[in-house]
Tab-separated table of C-alpha atoms in Angstrom:
chain	number	residue	atom	x	y	z
A	1	UNK	CA	20.801	8.365	-9.638
A	2	UNK	CA	21.471	4.522	-10.354
A	3	UNK	CA	19.173	2.461	-12.464
A	4	UNK	CA	15.439	2.489	-11.925
A	5	UNK	CA	12.809	4.984	-12.308
A	6	UNK	CA	12.579	8.438	-10.425
A	7	UNK	CA	11.716	12.055	-10.681
A	8	UNK	CA	12.931	15.539	-9.562
A	9	UNK	CA	10.589	18.651	-9.029
A	10	UNK	CA	7.450	16.700	-9.912
A	11	UNK	CA	4.316	18.764	-10.001
A	12	UNK	CA	1.041	18.057	-11.480
A	13	UNK	CA	-1.740	20.729	-12.013
A	14	UNK	CA	-5.332	20.423	-12.973
A	15	UNK	CA	-8.073	23.231	-13.489
A	16	UNK	CA	-5.531	25.641	-11.660
A	17	UNK	CA	-4.843	23.336	-8.843
A	18	UNK	CA	-1.725	21.807	-7.861
A	19	UNK	CA	-2.402	17.905	-7.339
A	20	UNK	CA	0.981	16.788	-6.640
A	21	UNK	CA	4.430	18.285	-5.623
A	22	UNK	CA	7.231	15.579	-5.052
A	23	UNK	CA	10.715	17.227	-5.065
A	24	UNK	CA	12.658	13.853	-5.443
A	25	UNK	CA	11.712	10.010	-5.493
A	26	UNK	CA	13.766	7.511	-6.861
A	27	UNK	CA	12.813	3.572	-7.038
A	28	UNK	CA	15.992	1.334	-7.625
A	29	UNK	CA	15.901	-1.667	-10.147
A	30	UNK	CA	15.260	-4.795	-7.975
A	31	UNK	CA	13.120	-2.862	-5.144
A	32	UNK	CA	9.580	-2.418	-4.718
A	33	UNK	CA	8.270	0.667	-3.177
A	34	UNK	CA	4.736	0.986	-1.729
A	35	UNK	CA	3.066	4.580	-1.935
A	36	UNK	CA	0.458	4.387	0.897
A	37	UNK	CA	-1.986	6.851	0.994
A	38	UNK	CA	-5.902	7.569	1.721
A	39	UNK	CA	-8.413	8.254	-1.015
A	40	UNK	CA	-7.761	11.297	-2.877
A	41	UNK	CA	-4.129	11.622	-1.717
A	42	UNK	CA	-2.792	11.331	-5.493
A	43	UNK	CA	-1.338	7.990	-5.382
A	44	UNK	CA	-2.703	7.191	-9.078
A	45	UNK	CA	-1.760	10.743	-10.096
A	46	UNK	CA	1.943	9.995	-9.068
A	47	UNK	CA	1.761	6.736	-10.961
A	48	UNK	CA	0.583	8.080	-14.156
A	49	UNK	CA	2.963	10.811	-14.001
A	50	UNK	CA	6.215	8.459	-13.229
A	51	UNK	CA	5.076	6.625	-16.225
A	52	UNK	CA	4.412	9.443	-18.510
A	53	UNK	CA	0.886	8.408	-18.974
A	54	UNK	CA	-0.736	11.551	-17.165
A	55	UNK	CA	-3.615	13.907	-18.937
A	56	UNK	CA	-2.834	16.657	-16.468
A	57	UNK	CA	-0.212	19.162	-16.932
A	58	UNK	CA	2.887	17.878	-15.498
A	59	UNK	CA	6.267	19.639	-14.857
A	60	UNK	CA	9.505	18.298	-13.607
A	61	UNK	CA	11.987	15.612	-14.673
A	62	UNK	CA	10.753	11.804	-15.154
A	63	UNK	CA	14.120	9.991	-14.939
A	64	UNK	CA	14.753	6.163	-16.344
A	65	UNK	CA	18.069	4.904	-15.408
A	66	UNK	CA	19.138	8.316	-14.364
A	67	UNK	CA	18.209	10.009	-17.480
A	68	UNK	CA	15.277	12.178	-18.762
A	69	UNK	CA	12.534	9.787	-19.858
A	70	UNK	CA	10.824	10.066	-22.971
A	71	UNK	CA	7.502	8.352	-24.156
A	72	UNK	CA	9.110	5.931	-26.687
A	73	UNK	CA	11.619	4.979	-23.994
A	74	UNK	CA	9.033	4.625	-21.445
A	75	UNK	CA	6.905	2.461	-23.752
A	76	UNK	CA	9.204	-0.392	-24.090
A	77	UNK	CA	10.677	-0.073	-20.348
A	78	UNK	CA	7.226	0.140	-18.439
A	79	UNK	CA	4.157	-2.226	-17.866
A	80	UNK	CA	1.244	-0.786	-15.756
A	81	UNK	CA	-1.529	-3.254	-14.038
A	82	UNK	CA	-4.553	-1.727	-12.901
A	83	UNK	CA	-7.128	-2.204	-10.510
A	84	UNK	CA	-9.645	-3.877	-12.726
A	85	UNK	CA	-7.670	-6.551	-15.044
A	86	UNK	CA	-7.982	-6.166	-18.882
A	87	UNK	CA	-8.145	-9.337	-20.846
A	88	UNK	CA	-8.333	-10.131	-24.522
A	89	UNK	CA	-10.324	-12.849	-26.143
A	90	UNK	CA	-8.825	-16.099	-26.109
A	91	UNK	CA	-7.006	-18.431	-23.926
A	92	UNK	CA	-5.250	-17.588	-20.642
A	93	UNK	CA	-1.916	-18.595	-22.103
A	94	UNK	CA	-2.389	-16.405	-25.263
A	95	UNK	CA	-3.326	-13.395	-22.593
A	96	UNK	CA	0.004	-13.969	-21.128
A	97	UNK	CA	2.178	-13.933	-24.150
A	98	UNK	CA	0.051	-10.899	-25.598
A	99	UNK	CA	2.375	-8.225	-24.244
A	100	UNK	CA	5.303	-10.133	-25.734
A	101	UNK	CA	3.614	-10.595	-29.019
A	102	UNK	CA	2.836	-6.761	-28.999
A	103	UNK	CA	6.619	-5.834	-28.728
A	104	UNK	CA	7.405	-7.915	-31.863
A	105	UNK	CA	8.517	-11.157	-30.225
A	106	UNK	CA	7.506	-14.459	-32.512
A	107	UNK	CA	4.923	-16.809	-31.002
A	108	UNK	CA	7.392	-19.474	-30.200
A	109	UNK	CA	9.738	-17.441	-28.414
A	110	UNK	CA	7.135	-15.816	-26.523
A	111	UNK	CA	5.343	-18.757	-25.275
A	112	UNK	CA	9.034	-20.032	-24.147
A	113	UNK	CA	9.547	-16.893	-22.226
A	114	UNK	CA	5.852	-16.839	-20.730
A	115	UNK	CA	5.808	-19.964	-19.519
A	116	UNK	CA	8.203	-20.119	-16.577
A	117	UNK	CA	5.711	-17.132	-15.726
A	118	UNK	CA	2.834	-18.928	-15.950
A	119	UNK	CA	4.391	-21.876	-13.751
A	120	UNK	CA	5.717	-19.344	-11.102
A	121	UNK	CA	2.093	-17.434	-10.819
A	122	UNK	CA	0.178	-20.782	-10.445
A	123	UNK	CA	-1.469	-20.618	-14.004
A	124	UNK	CA	-0.344	-23.945	-15.556
A	125	UNK	CA	-3.513	-25.525	-14.809
A	126	UNK	CA	-5.520	-22.600	-16.399
A	127	UNK	CA	-3.638	-22.032	-19.519
A	128	UNK	CA	-5.774	-23.340	-21.805
A	129	UNK	CA	-9.044	-22.025	-20.575
A	130	UNK	CA	-10.921	-19.292	-21.899
A	131	UNK	CA	-9.770	-16.161	-20.241
A	132	UNK	CA	-13.408	-14.488	-20.059
A	133	UNK	CA	-14.540	-17.621	-17.776
A	134	UNK	CA	-12.057	-16.616	-15.011
A	135	UNK	CA	-12.860	-15.134	-11.516
A	136	UNK	CA	-11.608	-11.729	-10.879
A	137	UNK	CA	-8.746	-13.119	-9.031
A	138	UNK	CA	-7.784	-15.521	-11.574
A	139	UNK	CA	-8.166	-12.582	-13.995
A	140	UNK	CA	-5.728	-10.512	-12.124
A	141	UNK	CA	-3.278	-13.182	-11.724
A	142	UNK	CA	-3.178	-13.270	-15.637
A	143	UNK	CA	-2.795	-9.513	-15.731
A	144	UNK	CA	0.258	-9.497	-13.455
A	145	UNK	CA	1.816	-12.775	-15.038
A	146	UNK	CA	1.368	-11.055	-18.470
A	147	UNK	CA	3.165	-7.944	-16.984
A	148	UNK	CA	6.201	-9.934	-15.655
A	149	UNK	CA	6.536	-12.059	-18.827
A	150	UNK	CA	7.509	-8.866	-20.774
A	151	UNK	CA	10.395	-8.606	-18.371
A	152	UNK	CA	9.736	-4.439	-17.653
A	153	UNK	CA	12.298	-2.382	-16.307
A	154	UNK	CA	9.570	-0.557	-14.326
A	155	UNK	CA	6.333	-2.176	-13.127
A	156	UNK	CA	3.465	0.190	-11.878
A	157	UNK	CA	0.958	-1.470	-10.166
A	158	UNK	CA	-2.298	0.713	-9.337
A	159	UNK	CA	-4.252	-0.984	-6.585
A	160	UNK	CA	-4.504	-4.399	-8.436
A	161	UNK	CA	-5.654	-6.162	-5.013
A	162	UNK	CA	-8.396	-4.148	-4.019
A	163	UNK	CA	-11.079	-6.068	-5.330
A	164	UNK	CA	-9.855	-9.662	-4.357
A	165	UNK	CA	-10.947	-11.387	-1.199
A	166	UNK	CA	-8.520	-11.835	1.653
A	167	UNK	CA	-7.326	-15.476	0.882
A	168	UNK	CA	-7.045	-14.599	-2.814
A	169	UNK	CA	-5.169	-11.320	-2.036
A	170	UNK	CA	-2.789	-13.051	0.093
A	171	UNK	CA	-1.992	-15.869	-2.024
A	172	UNK	CA	-1.538	-13.404	-4.996
A	173	UNK	CA	0.870	-11.198	-2.920
A	174	UNK	CA	2.922	-14.235	-1.535
A	175	UNK	CA	3.403	-15.364	-5.325
A	176	UNK	CA	4.197	-11.840	-6.625
A	177	UNK	CA	6.722	-11.228	-3.916
A	178	UNK	CA	8.355	-14.399	-4.717
A	179	UNK	CA	8.471	-13.899	-8.282
A	180	UNK	CA	9.710	-10.334	-7.841
A	181	UNK	CA	12.813	-11.458	-5.676
A	182	UNK	CA	16.067	-11.493	-7.714
A	183	UNK	CA	14.500	-9.560	-10.721
A	184	UNK	CA	15.867	-6.252	-12.190
A	185	UNK	CA	12.539	-4.718	-12.036
A	186	UNK	CA	11.692	-1.236	-10.199
A	187	UNK	CA	8.203	-1.776	-9.005
A	188	UNK	CA	5.966	0.833	-7.450
A	189	UNK	CA	2.536	-0.082	-5.830
A	190	UNK	CA	0.093	2.190	-4.971
A	191	UNK	CA	-2.497	1.184	-2.131
A	192	UNK	CA	-4.514	2.357	0.950
A	193	UNK	CA	-3.549	-0.833	2.755
A	194	UNK	CA	-0.652	-1.116	4.806
A	195	UNK	CA	-0.869	-4.936	4.911
A	196	UNK	CA	0.017	-4.557	1.152
A	197	UNK	CA	2.866	-2.466	1.447
A	198	UNK	CA	4.135	-4.791	4.434
A	199	UNK	CA	3.776	-7.952	2.173
A	200	UNK	CA	5.491	-6.773	-1.149
A	201	UNK	CA	7.584	-3.649	-0.501
A	202	UNK	CA	11.078	-3.097	0.944
A	203	UNK	CA	10.454	0.787	0.932
A	204	UNK	CA	7.169	2.835	1.614
A	205	UNK	CA	6.479	6.372	1.150
A	206	UNK	CA	3.456	8.139	2.730
A	207	UNK	CA	1.451	10.208	0.487
A	208	UNK	CA	-1.080	12.519	2.117
A	209	UNK	CA	-2.680	15.615	-0.039
A	210	UNK	CA	-0.277	15.281	-2.896
A	211	UNK	CA	2.772	15.494	-0.755
A	212	UNK	CA	5.130	12.649	0.587
A	213	UNK	CA	5.087	13.109	4.313
A	214	UNK	CA	7.529	10.079	5.222
A	215	UNK	CA	9.797	7.881	3.070
A	216	UNK	CA	11.927	4.832	4.064
A	217	UNK	CA	12.274	1.277	4.929
A	218	UNK	CA	8.654	-0.198	5.023
A	219	UNK	CA	9.289	-1.592	8.737
A	220	UNK	CA	10.201	1.830	9.910
A	221	UNK	CA	7.874	3.931	8.209
A	222	UNK	CA	4.781	1.684	9.177
A	223	UNK	CA	5.541	1.477	12.914
A	224	UNK	CA	6.876	5.008	13.335
A	225	UNK	CA	4.436	7.901	12.298
A	226	UNK	CA	5.998	11.081	12.350
A	227	UNK	CA	2.657	13.331	12.817
A	228	UNK	CA	-0.876	13.209	13.483
A	229	UNK	CA	-1.787	12.570	9.709
A	230	UNK	CA	0.607	9.863	8.944
A	231	UNK	CA	-0.320	8.285	12.381
A	232	UNK	CA	-3.915	7.803	11.359
A	233	UNK	CA	-3.143	6.601	7.995
A	234	UNK	CA	-1.270	3.737	9.436
A	235	UNK	CA	-3.926	2.759	11.996
A	236	UNK	CA	-2.588	4.856	15.076
A	237	UNK	CA	-6.118	6.272	15.620
A	238	UNK	CA	-5.705	7.031	19.364
A	239	UNK	CA	-3.676	10.204	20.032
A	240	UNK	CA	-2.636	10.832	23.656
A	241	UNK	CA	-1.396	14.381	24.261
A	242	UNK	CA	1.140	15.138	27.028
A	243	UNK	CA	-1.855	16.687	29.024
A	244	UNK	CA	-3.266	13.078	29.260
A	245	UNK	CA	-0.478	10.996	29.844
A	246	UNK	CA	2.187	13.356	31.454
A	247	UNK	CA	4.843	12.511	28.637
A	248	UNK	CA	6.970	14.686	27.019
A	249	UNK	CA	5.688	13.927	23.576
A	250	UNK	CA	2.050	13.217	22.167
A	251	UNK	CA	1.671	9.365	22.114
A	252	UNK	CA	-0.246	7.439	19.319
A	253	UNK	CA	-1.423	3.631	19.836
A	254	UNK	CA	-3.459	1.459	17.539
A	255	UNK	CA	-6.868	0.260	18.871
A	256	UNK	CA	-5.691	-3.281	19.185
A	257	UNK	CA	-3.140	-2.096	21.708
A	258	UNK	CA	-5.445	-0.206	23.650
A	259	UNK	CA	-7.609	-1.938	26.309
A	260	UNK	CA	-10.357	-1.224	28.967
A	261	UNK	CA	-9.141	-2.230	32.511
A	262	UNK	CA	-12.228	-4.448	33.764
A	263	UNK	CA	-10.327	-5.413	37.130
A	264	UNK	CA	-8.482	-3.853	39.950
A	265	UNK	CA	-5.170	-1.825	39.262
A	266	UNK	CA	-2.517	0.490	40.696
A	267	UNK	CA	-1.001	1.441	37.307
A	268	UNK	CA	-0.493	5.185	37.214
A	269	UNK	CA	-0.179	5.059	33.609
A	270	UNK	CA	-3.732	4.579	32.892
A	271	UNK	CA	-6.300	7.121	31.006
A	272	UNK	CA	-9.438	7.933	32.816
A	273	UNK	CA	-12.475	8.384	30.644
A	274	UNK	CA	-16.394	7.928	30.116
A	275	UNK	CA	-17.449	4.845	28.476
A	276	UNK	CA	-19.416	5.781	25.285
A	277	UNK	CA	-20.483	2.513	23.683
A	278	UNK	CA	-19.417	-1.065	23.151
A	279	UNK	CA	-19.904	-2.818	19.778
A	280	UNK	CA	-19.300	-6.706	19.185
A	281	UNK	CA	-17.596	-7.347	16.053
A	282	UNK	CA	-17.422	-10.860	16.143
A	283	UNK	CA	-13.648	-11.782	16.344
A	284	UNK	CA	-13.219	-8.562	18.682
A	285	UNK	CA	-15.288	-6.235	20.769
A	286	UNK	CA	-14.646	-2.399	20.100
A	287	UNK	CA	-15.032	-0.366	23.424
A	288	UNK	CA	-15.221	3.628	22.583
A	289	UNK	CA	-14.031	5.734	25.647
A	290	UNK	CA	-14.431	9.659	25.593
A	291	UNK	CA	-11.469	11.307	27.559
A	292	UNK	CA	-10.518	15.015	28.396
A	293	UNK	CA	-8.357	15.237	25.147
A	294	UNK	CA	-10.748	13.233	23.133
A	295	UNK	CA	-12.126	9.888	22.000
A	296	UNK	CA	-9.875	6.701	22.452
A	297	UNK	CA	-10.751	3.026	20.585
A	298	UNK	CA	-10.168	-0.147	22.548
A	299	UNK	CA	-10.025	-3.476	20.658
A	300	UNK	CA	-10.478	-6.398	22.764
A	301	UNK	CA	-9.854	-10.028	21.217
A	302	UNK	CA	-13.148	-12.132	21.305
A	303	UNK	CA	-16.769	-11.359	22.191
A	304	UNK	CA	-17.239	-9.543	25.752
A	305	UNK	CA	-20.201	-10.475	27.664
A	306	UNK	CA	-22.370	-7.455	28.418
A	307	UNK	CA	-21.862	-8.675	32.162
A	308	UNK	CA	-18.362	-8.181	31.911
A	309	UNK	CA	-18.617	-4.305	31.006
A	310	UNK	CA	-19.595	-1.300	32.637
A	311	UNK	CA	-22.502	0.566	31.355
A	312	UNK	CA	-22.410	3.356	29.102
A	313	UNK	CA	-21.650	6.505	30.765
A	314	UNK	CA	-19.499	4.944	33.581
A	315	UNK	CA	-16.049	6.288	34.627
A	316	UNK	CA	-13.398	3.907	33.084
A	317	UNK	CA	-9.687	3.198	33.205
A	318	UNK	CA	-7.745	2.531	29.804
A	319	UNK	CA	-4.432	0.822	29.761
A	320	UNK	CA	-2.048	1.558	26.401
A	321	UNK	CA	-0.226	-1.601	26.038
A	322	UNK	CA	1.960	-0.316	22.998
A	323	UNK	CA	2.511	3.485	22.012
A	324	UNK	CA	4.832	5.191	19.857
A	325	UNK	CA	5.971	9.011	20.413
A	326	UNK	CA	5.153	11.238	17.752
A	327	UNK	CA	8.350	12.887	16.682
A	328	UNK	CA	9.181	14.752	13.426
A	329	UNK	CA	10.883	12.304	10.933
A	330	UNK	CA	13.220	12.556	8.274
A	331	UNK	CA	11.882	12.605	4.794
A	332	UNK	CA	15.112	11.578	3.176
A	333	UNK	CA	15.180	9.081	0.476
A	334	UNK	CA	16.321	5.774	1.730
A	335	UNK	CA	19.918	4.679	0.369
């Protein structure tokens, strides 16, 4: 294996139950892997096991730069950023340099090494402020800046954006992506949000029930689910079996690519069903339709007037504007 972090035959057990089984995984230096999965999938368990931080029974090999990792090696190579930021008393600048100070770097050198990161992550104007007065978004920005200032070989991100509002999250994701570009750091982000994976990671692994079900380039994985479970995880919640469409494979589609047909049409590919309910969501209108093969969800942009929609219980037609076939996909590690 090349430089970076990885594992072979990794298994994690607790209470007589296997929580995680990963035959092989590797994140190269300079690349970011997003581990995407639902709640309870084992994402944080994987992160802790890779960092030699787990309190559970772990078997298999953890590899750092292709060699078996030890706690001592990992302690110097790795930095983790958690869901809730942990800050010390003092100023923002003092918090940013604290990681370097813990590693024995002099105060003067720590300040010199940390300042470019303070500027890159937009903290220059807050450097002299008391860290305890920061908002949650500002505090998380400090935590990430402190981690980057150390210059770690491995950066572990355990859902650090989950408590942020959408604007703060988008800004921090953009700044972090720019900061990581060109750095020799192997980064692993665990998240349940596919937009975070798309914004930050070159590669994505889908983790479901403690198993990696797909692994490849982020663009490929997010748009080509391999089975029904990964399809639902990626937002392809509409499953259309061959009996409904006449196609060879089951098709999957996201609600935003599914529309209720409101006017005349002679499209033979449309799906017939019964309108169950409509829900105005402000920026969109959700329409739920029951078909012979199960429910479909349509998402129309904007608010549809009640007069534009047939009443509940009516026979309706649904057009799938964009769908993907479900085919078994390779789980091979990307090159």
